[in-house]
Tab-separated table of C-alpha atoms in Angstrom:
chain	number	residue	atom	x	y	z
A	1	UNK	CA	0.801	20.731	-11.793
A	2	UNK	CA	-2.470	20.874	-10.055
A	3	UNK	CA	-5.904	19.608	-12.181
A	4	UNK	CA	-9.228	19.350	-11.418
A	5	UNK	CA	-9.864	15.846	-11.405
A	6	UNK	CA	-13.264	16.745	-13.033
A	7	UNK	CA	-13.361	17.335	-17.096
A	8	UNK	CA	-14.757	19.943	-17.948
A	9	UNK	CA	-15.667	18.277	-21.486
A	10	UNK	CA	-14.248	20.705	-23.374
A	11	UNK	CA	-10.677	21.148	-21.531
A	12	UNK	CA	-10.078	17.414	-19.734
A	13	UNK	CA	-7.101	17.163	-17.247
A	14	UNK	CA	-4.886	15.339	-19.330
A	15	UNK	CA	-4.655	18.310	-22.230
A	16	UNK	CA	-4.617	20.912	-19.047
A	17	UNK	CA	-1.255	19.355	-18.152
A	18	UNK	CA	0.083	19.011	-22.152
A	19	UNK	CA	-0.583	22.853	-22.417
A	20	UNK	CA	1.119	23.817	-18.538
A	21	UNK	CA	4.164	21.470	-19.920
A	22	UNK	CA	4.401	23.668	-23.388
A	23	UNK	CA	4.195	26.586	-21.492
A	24	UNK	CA	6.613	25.784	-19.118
A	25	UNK	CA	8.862	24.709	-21.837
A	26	UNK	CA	7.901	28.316	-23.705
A	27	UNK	CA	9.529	29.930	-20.736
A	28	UNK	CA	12.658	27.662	-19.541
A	29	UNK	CA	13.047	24.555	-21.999
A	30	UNK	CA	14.375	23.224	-18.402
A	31	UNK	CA	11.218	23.760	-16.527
A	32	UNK	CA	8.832	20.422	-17.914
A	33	UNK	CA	11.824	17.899	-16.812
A	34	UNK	CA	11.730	19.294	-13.192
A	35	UNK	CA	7.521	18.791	-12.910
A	36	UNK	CA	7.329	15.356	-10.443
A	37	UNK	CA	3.419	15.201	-9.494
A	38	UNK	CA	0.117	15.942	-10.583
A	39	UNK	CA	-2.154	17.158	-7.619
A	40	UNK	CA	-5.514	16.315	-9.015
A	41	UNK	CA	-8.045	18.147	-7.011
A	42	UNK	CA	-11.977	17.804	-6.818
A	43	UNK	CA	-11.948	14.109	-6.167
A	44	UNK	CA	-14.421	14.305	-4.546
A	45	UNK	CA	-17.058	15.322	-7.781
A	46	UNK	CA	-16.154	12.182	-9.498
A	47	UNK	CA	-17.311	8.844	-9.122
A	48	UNK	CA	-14.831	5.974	-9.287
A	49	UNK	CA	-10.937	5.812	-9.890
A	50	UNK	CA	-11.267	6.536	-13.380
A	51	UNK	CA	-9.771	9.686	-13.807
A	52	UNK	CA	-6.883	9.319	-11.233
A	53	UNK	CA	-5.936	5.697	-13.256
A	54	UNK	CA	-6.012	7.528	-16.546
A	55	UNK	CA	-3.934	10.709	-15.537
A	56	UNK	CA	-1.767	8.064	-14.217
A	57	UNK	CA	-1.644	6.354	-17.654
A	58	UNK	CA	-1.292	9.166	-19.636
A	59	UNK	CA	1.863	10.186	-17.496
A	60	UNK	CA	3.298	7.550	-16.109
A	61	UNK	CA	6.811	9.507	-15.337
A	62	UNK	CA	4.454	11.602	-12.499
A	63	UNK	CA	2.967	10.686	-9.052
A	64	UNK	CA	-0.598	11.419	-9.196
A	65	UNK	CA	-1.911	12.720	-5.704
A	66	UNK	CA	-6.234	12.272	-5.566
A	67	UNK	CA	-7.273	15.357	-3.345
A	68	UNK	CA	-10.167	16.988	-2.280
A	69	UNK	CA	-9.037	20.751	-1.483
A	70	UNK	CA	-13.028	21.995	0.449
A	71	UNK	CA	-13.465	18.489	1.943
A	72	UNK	CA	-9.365	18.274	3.191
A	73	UNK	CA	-8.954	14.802	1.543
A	74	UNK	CA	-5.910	12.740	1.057
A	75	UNK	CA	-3.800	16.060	1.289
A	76	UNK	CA	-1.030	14.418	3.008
A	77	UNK	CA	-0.617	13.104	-0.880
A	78	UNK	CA	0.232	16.614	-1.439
A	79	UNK	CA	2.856	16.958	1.489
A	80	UNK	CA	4.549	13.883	0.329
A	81	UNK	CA	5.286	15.148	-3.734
A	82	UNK	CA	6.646	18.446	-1.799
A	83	UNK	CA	8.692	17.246	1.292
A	84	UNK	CA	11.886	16.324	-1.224
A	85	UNK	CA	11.681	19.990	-2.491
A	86	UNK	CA	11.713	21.692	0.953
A	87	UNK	CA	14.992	23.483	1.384
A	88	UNK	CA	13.777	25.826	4.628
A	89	UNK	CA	14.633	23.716	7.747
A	90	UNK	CA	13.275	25.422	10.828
A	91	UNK	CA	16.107	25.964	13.093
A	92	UNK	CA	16.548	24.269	16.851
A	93	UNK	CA	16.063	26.151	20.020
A	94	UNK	CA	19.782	25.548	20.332
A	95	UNK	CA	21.058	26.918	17.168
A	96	UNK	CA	18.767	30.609	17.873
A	97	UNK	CA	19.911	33.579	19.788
A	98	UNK	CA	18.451	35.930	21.015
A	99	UNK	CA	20.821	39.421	21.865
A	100	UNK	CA	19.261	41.605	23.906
């Protein structure tokens, strides 16, 4: 799930994720169970750990990655909740061919 990090008082991050989970669940009651991260964007608009530490409270079962999307921050966070995922594995020079 990706969240702006910054509330926006009416719709705060934590109830952004509860409604992407029942949606989820709405389409595939499979889908919520396979959600591993929260990539909370716009970091860089708040002040303090606040936010991260109470995302992180509020679902402790998910890695929280702090990012900053227009300032490139921390996105290696974002790399690391994907890598597991990857199935594409570039191939070596030695395993392409080329017949011409």
């Amino acid at each position: 799930a990706v969240v702006s990090t910054q509330s926006t008082g009416e719709h705060p991050p934590a109830d952004t994720i509860s409604v992407l989970e029942r949606e989820l669940r709405a389409f595939n009651p499979e889908l919520p169970g396979r959600v591993v991260g929260i990539i909370a964007n716009k970091i860089d608009l708040v002040s303090g750990p606040e936010p991260i530490i109470e995302l992180a409270r509020q679902f402790p079962n998910l890695s929280v990655a702090p990012v900053s999307a227009l300032h490139s921050r921390n996105t290696s966070a974002i790399r690391a909740l994907i890598e597991p995922f990857k199935t594409h594995r570039p191939l070596k020079d030695d395993q392409c061919s080329i017949n011409s």
